[in-house]
Short mmCIF file of C-alpha atoms and ligand atoms in Angstrom, two decimals:
data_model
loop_
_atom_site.label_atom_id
_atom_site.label_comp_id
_atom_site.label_asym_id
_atom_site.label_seq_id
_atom_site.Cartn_x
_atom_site.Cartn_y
_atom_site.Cartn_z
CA UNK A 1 77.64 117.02 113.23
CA UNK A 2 75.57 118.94 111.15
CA UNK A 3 76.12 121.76 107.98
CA UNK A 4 76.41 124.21 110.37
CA UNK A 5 79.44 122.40 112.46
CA UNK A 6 81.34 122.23 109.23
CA UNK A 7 81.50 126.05 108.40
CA UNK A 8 82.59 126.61 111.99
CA UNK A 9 85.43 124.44 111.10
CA UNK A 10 86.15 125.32 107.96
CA UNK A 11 86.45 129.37 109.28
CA UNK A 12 88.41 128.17 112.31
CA UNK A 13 91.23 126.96 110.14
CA UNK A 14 91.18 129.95 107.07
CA UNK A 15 93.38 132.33 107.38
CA UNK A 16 94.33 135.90 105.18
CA UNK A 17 98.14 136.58 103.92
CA UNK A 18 98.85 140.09 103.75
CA UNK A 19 98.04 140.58 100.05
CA UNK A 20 94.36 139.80 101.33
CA UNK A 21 94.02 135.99 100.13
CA UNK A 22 91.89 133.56 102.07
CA UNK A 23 94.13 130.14 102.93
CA UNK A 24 94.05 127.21 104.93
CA UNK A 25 97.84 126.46 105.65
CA UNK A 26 97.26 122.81 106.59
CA UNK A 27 96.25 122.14 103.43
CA UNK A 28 99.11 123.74 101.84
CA UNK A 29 102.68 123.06 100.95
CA UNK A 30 104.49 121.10 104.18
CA UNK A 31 107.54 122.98 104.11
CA UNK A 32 105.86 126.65 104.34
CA UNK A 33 104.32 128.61 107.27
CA UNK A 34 105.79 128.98 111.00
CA UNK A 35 106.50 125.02 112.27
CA UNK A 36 103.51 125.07 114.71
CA UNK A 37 102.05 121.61 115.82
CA UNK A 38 100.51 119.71 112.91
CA UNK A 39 100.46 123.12 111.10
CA UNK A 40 97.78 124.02 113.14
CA UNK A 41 96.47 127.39 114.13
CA UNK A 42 98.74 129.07 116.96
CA UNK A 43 94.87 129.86 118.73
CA UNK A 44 95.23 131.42 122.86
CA UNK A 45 91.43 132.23 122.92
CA UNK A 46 89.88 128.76 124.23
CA UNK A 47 86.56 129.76 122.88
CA UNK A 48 87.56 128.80 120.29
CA UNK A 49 89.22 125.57 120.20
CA UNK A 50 88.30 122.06 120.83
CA UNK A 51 91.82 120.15 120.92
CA UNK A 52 94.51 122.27 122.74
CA UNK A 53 97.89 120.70 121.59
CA UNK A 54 100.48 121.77 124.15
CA UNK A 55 104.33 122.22 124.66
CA UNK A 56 105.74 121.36 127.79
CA UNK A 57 109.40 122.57 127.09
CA UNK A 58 110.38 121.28 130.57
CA UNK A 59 113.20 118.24 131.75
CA UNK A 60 114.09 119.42 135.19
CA UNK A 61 112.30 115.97 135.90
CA UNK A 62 115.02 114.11 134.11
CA UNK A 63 116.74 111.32 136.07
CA UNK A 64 119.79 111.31 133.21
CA UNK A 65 120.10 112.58 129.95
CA UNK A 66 119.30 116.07 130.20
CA UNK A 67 117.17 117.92 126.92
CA UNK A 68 113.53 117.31 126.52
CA UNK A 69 113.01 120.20 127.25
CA UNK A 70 113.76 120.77 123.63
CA UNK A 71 111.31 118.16 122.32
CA UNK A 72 108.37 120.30 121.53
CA UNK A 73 110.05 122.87 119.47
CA UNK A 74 111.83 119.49 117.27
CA UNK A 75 108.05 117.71 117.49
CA UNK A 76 106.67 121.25 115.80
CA UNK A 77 108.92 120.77 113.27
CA UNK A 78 108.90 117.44 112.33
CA UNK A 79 104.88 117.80 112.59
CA UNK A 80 104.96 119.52 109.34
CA UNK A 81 105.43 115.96 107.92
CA UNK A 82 101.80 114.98 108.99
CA UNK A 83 98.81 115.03 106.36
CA UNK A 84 95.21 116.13 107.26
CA UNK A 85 93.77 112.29 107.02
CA UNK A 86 94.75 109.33 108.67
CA UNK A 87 95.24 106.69 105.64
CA UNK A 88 95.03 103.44 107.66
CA UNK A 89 91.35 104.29 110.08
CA UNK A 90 89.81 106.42 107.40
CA UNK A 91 89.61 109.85 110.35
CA UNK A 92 90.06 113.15 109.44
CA UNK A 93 90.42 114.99 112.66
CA UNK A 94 90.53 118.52 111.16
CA UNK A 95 86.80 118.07 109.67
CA UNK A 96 85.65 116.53 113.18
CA UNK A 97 87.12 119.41 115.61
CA UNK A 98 88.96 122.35 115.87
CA UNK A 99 92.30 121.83 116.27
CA UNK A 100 94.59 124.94 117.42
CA UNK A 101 98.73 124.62 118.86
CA UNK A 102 98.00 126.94 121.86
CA UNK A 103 101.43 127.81 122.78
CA UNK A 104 103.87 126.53 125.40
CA UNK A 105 103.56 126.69 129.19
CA UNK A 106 105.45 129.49 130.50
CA UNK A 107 107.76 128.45 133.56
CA UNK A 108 108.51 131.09 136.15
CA UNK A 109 111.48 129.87 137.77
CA UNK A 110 113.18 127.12 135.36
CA UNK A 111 115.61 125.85 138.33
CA UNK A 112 112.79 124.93 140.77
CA UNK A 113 110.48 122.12 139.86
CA UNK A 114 107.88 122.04 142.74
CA UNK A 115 107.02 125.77 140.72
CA UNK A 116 107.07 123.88 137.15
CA UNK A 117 104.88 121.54 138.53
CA UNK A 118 102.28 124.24 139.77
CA UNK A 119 102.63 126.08 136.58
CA UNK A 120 102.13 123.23 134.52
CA UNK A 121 98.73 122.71 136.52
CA UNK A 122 97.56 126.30 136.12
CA UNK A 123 97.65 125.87 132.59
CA UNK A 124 95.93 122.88 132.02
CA UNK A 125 93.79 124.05 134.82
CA UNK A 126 92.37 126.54 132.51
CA UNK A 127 92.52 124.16 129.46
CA UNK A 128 90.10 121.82 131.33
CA UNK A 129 87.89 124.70 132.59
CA UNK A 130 87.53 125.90 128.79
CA UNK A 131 86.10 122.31 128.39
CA UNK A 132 89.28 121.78 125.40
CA UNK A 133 90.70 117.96 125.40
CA UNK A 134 94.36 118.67 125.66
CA UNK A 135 97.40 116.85 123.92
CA UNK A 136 100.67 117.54 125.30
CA UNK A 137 103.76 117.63 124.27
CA UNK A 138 106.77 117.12 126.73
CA UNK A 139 108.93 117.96 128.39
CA UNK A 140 110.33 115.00 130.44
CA UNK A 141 107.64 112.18 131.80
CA UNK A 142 107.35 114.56 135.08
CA UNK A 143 105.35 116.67 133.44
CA UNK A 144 102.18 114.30 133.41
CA UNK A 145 101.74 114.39 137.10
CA UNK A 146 100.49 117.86 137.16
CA UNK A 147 98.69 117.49 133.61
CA UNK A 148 96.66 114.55 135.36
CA UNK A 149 95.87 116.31 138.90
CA UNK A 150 94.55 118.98 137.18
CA UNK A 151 92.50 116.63 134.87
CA UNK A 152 91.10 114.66 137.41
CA UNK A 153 90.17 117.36 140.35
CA UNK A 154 87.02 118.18 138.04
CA UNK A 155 85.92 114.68 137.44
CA UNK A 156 83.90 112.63 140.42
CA UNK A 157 86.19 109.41 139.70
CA UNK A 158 89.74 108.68 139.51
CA UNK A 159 90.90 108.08 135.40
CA UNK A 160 91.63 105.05 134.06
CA UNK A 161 95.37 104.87 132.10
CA UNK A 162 96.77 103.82 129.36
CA UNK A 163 100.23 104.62 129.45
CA UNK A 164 102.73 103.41 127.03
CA UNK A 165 106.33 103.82 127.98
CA UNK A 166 109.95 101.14 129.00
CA UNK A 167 109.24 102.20 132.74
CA UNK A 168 106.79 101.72 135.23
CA UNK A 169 107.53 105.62 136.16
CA UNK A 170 105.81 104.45 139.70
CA UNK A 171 109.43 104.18 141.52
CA UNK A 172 109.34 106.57 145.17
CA UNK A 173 111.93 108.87 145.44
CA UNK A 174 115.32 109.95 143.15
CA UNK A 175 118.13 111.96 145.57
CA UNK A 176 115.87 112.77 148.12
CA UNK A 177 112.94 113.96 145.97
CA UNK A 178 109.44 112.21 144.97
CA UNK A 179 109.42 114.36 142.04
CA UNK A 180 110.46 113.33 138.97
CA UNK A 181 110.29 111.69 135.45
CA UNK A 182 110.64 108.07 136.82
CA UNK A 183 107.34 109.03 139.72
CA UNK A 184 104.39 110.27 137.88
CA UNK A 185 102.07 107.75 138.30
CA UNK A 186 103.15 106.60 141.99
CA UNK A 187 102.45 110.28 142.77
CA UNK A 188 98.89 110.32 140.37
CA UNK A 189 98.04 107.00 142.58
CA UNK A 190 98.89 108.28 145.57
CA UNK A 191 96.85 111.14 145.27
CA UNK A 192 93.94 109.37 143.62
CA UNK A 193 93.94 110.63 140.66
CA UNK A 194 94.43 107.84 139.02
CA UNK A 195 92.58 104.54 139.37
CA UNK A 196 94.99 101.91 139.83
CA UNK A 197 93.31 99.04 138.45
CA UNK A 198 92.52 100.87 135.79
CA UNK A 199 95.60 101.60 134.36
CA UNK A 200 98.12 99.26 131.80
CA UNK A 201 101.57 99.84 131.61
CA UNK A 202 102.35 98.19 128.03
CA UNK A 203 106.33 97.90 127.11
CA UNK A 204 107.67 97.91 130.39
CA UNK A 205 111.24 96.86 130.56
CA UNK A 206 114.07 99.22 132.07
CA UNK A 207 114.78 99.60 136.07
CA UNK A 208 118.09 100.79 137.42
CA UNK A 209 119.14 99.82 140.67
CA UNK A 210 115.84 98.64 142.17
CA UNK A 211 112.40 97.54 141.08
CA UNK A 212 110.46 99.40 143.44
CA UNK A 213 108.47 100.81 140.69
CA UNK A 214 107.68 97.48 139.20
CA UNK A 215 106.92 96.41 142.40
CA UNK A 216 104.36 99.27 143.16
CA UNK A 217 102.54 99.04 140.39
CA UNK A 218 101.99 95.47 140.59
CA UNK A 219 101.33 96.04 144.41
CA UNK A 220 98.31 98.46 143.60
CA UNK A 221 96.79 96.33 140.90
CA UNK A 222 98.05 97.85 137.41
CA UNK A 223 98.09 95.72 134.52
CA UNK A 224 101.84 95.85 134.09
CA UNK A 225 102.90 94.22 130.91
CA UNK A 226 106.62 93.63 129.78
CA UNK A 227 107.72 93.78 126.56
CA UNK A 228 107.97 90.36 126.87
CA UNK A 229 104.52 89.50 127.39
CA UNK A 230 103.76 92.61 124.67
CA UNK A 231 105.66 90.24 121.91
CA UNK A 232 104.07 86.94 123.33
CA UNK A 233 100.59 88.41 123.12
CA UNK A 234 100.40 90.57 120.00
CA UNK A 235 99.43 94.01 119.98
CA UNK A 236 96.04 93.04 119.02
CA UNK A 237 95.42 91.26 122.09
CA UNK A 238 97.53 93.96 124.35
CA UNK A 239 94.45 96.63 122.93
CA UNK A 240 91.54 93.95 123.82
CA UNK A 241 92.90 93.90 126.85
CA UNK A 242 93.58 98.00 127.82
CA UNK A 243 89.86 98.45 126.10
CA UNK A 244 88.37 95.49 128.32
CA UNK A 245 90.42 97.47 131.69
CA UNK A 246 89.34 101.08 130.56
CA UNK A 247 85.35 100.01 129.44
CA UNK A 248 83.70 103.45 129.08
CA UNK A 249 85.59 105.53 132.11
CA UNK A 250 87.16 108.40 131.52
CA UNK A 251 90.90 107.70 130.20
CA UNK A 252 93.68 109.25 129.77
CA UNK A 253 96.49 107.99 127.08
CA UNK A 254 100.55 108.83 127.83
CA UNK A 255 103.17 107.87 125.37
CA UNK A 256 106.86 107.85 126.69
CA UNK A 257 108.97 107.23 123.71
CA UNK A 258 111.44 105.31 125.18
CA UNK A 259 108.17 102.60 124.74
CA UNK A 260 109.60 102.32 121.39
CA UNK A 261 112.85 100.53 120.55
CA UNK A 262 116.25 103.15 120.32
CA UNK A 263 116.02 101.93 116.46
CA UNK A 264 113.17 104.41 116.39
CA UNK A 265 113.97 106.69 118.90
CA UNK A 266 117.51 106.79 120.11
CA UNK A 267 116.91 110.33 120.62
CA UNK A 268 114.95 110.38 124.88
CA UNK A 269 116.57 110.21 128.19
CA UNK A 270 116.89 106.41 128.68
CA UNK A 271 116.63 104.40 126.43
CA UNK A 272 116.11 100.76 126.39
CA UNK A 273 117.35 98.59 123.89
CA UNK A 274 114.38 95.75 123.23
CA UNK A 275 111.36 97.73 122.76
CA UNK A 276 107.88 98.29 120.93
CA UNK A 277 108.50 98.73 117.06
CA UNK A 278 106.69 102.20 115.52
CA UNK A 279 104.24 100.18 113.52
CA UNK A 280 103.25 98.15 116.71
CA UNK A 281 102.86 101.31 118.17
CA UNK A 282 100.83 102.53 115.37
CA UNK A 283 98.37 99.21 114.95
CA UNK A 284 98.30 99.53 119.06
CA UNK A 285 96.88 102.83 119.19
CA UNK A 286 94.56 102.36 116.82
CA UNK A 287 92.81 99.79 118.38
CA UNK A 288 91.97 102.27 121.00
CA UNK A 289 89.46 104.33 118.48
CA UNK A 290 86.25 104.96 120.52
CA UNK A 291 87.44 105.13 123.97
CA UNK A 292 86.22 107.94 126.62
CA UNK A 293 89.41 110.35 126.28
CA UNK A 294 89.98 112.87 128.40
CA UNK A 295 93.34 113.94 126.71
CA UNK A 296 96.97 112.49 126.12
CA UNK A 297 100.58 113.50 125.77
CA UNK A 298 103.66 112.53 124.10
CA UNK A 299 106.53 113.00 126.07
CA UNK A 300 110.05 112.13 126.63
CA UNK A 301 111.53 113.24 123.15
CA UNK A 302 115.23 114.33 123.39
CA UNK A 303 116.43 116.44 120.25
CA UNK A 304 119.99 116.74 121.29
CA UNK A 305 120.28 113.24 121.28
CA UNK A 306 118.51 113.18 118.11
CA UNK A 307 120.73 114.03 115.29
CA UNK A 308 118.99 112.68 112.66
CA UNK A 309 115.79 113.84 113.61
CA UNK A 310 114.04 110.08 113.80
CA UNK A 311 113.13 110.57 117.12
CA UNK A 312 110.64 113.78 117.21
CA UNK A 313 109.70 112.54 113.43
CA UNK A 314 108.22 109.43 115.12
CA UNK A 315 106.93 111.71 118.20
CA UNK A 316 105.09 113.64 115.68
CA UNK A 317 103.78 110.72 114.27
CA UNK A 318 102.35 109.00 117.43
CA UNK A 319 100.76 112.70 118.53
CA UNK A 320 99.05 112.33 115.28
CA UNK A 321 97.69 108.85 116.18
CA UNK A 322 96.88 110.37 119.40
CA UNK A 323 95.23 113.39 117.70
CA UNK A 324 92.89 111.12 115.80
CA UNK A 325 91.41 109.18 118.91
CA UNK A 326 90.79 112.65 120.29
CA UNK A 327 89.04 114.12 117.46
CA UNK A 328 86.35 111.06 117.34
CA UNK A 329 85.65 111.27 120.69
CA UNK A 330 84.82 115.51 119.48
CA UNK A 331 82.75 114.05 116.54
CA UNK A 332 81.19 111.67 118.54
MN1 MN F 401 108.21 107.50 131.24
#
């Protein structure tokens, strides 16, 4: 990156208040400004913009406890906690790329989710044509279906995964439908999208009534590992081993928060007591530093069953993790 870079970055984040004053609001006092992601700049022209963070206000994908579909609003807000550097790896994303909120998908007909699915893909079909890495922000765990289709159709290979989360979301279908928050990467492997033995699974611990899903993904190759095995291992290990299965393909990094343990985020829409800690999930993630991303999201977080606000706090904090990784593979 040279001088040059730098001023582009710098002018992408100033802004003017209506007295005429030149500001950058990130830099400014947390508790001011409209609550947009990371107190980033609410950008639409993609020209512009490097890192596209997304809401995906949708949970018409939800299996049980209805209201993700509130999460990005509560993840905006709770963003405002984040600083510009990341204390522990040293990055600064806002130096290395510009960063913009670009707004919410727009859903046509909220009571029919074959269209939410399409409309999610039109969006991010036009985020990856713009050549912007996206991080979303869900929405239920259905939403990562379309996010990936669209994703992959421009790419000559199937992605590798990393995908962080209690369930295996690779179970068939829910009342009669394949589409939902518990099939996203059944359907993403079905349709090669995804590369199968590519992908790691890392947390996995809650099934219902069957363990089709578990079975699947073991069935097709994925590196399925149980919370169990997650505390037997070590996070470091769990990251030597999702950098070893990724190598330098194209990846792309999901974060359900029911990975993490209801202590941390009580607040999704099924939880499962006996999960990943936030600091694991921290340490984790930034092992992954230097990988070939090709975007993330951050999904699954539930403000009505959120009262104290824990849950979209921590979702806030593992999109900035995620925001990081995405900004050095910008810079790099
Ligand atoms: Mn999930």
């Amino acid at each position: 990156m040279d001088d040059g870079d730098e001023d582009r970055i710098v002018d992408f984040y100033r802004r003017t208040n209506i007295l005429g004053e030149s500001y950058i609001p990130m830099q400014g006092l947390r508790h001011t400004e409209i609550p947009t992601f990371m107190r980033a700049p609410f950008v639409t022209d993609l020209e512009q913009v490097d890192i596209g963070i997304i809401g995906i206000p949708y949970d018409g994908g939800l299996t049980f406890r209805t209201g993700a579909r509130h999460g990005p609003r509560e993840v905006r807000n709770q963003s405002s906690v984040m600083r510009s550097i990341n204390v522990a790896t040293g990055a600064r994303p806002y130096e290395q790329a510009r960063i913009a909120d670009v707004g919410d998908v727009q859903f046509r007909n909220l009571f029919a989710l074959e269209e939410a699915i399409l409309d999610i893909e039109r969006f991010y079909d036009a985020i990856a044509e713009a050549g912007v890495i996206p991080l979303g922000i869900g929405g239920d765990h259905s939403v990562t279906w379309p996010i990936l289709k669209a994703l992959a159709k421009r790419q000559n290979e199937p992605l590798a995964l990393i995908h962080i989360d209690a369930h295996t979301d690779t179970w068939s279908e829910f009342t009669g439908s394949k589409y939902h928050h518990g099939a996203p990467f059944r359907l993403a492997t079905e349709a090669g999208v995804i590369d199968p033995k590519r992908t790691i699974q890392i947390g996995i611990r809650g099934g219902q009534n069957f363990t089709d899903g578990l079975d699947y993904s073991r069935d097709k190759g994925m590196r399925v590992i149980t919370i169990e095995e997650f505390e037997d291992l070590g996070w470091q290990a769990v990251a030597r081993e999702a950098q070893r299965l990724v190598a330098d393909r194209l990846v792309y990094l999901t974060f359900d928060i029911d990975g993490l343990d209801p202590a941390y985020a009580s607040g999704t829409g099924t939880p499962e007591p006996g999960g990943i800690t936030m600091r694991e999930a921290q340490r984790l993630l930034r092992e992954f530093r230097g990988l070939n991303f090709i975007g993330g999201d951050l999904v699954e977080v539930s403000p009505p069953f959120d009262p104290s606000g824990t849950t979209a706090l921590n979702g806030a904090t593992i999109a900035f993790e995620i925001l990081c990784l995405l900004a050095e593979k910008i810079a790099k």
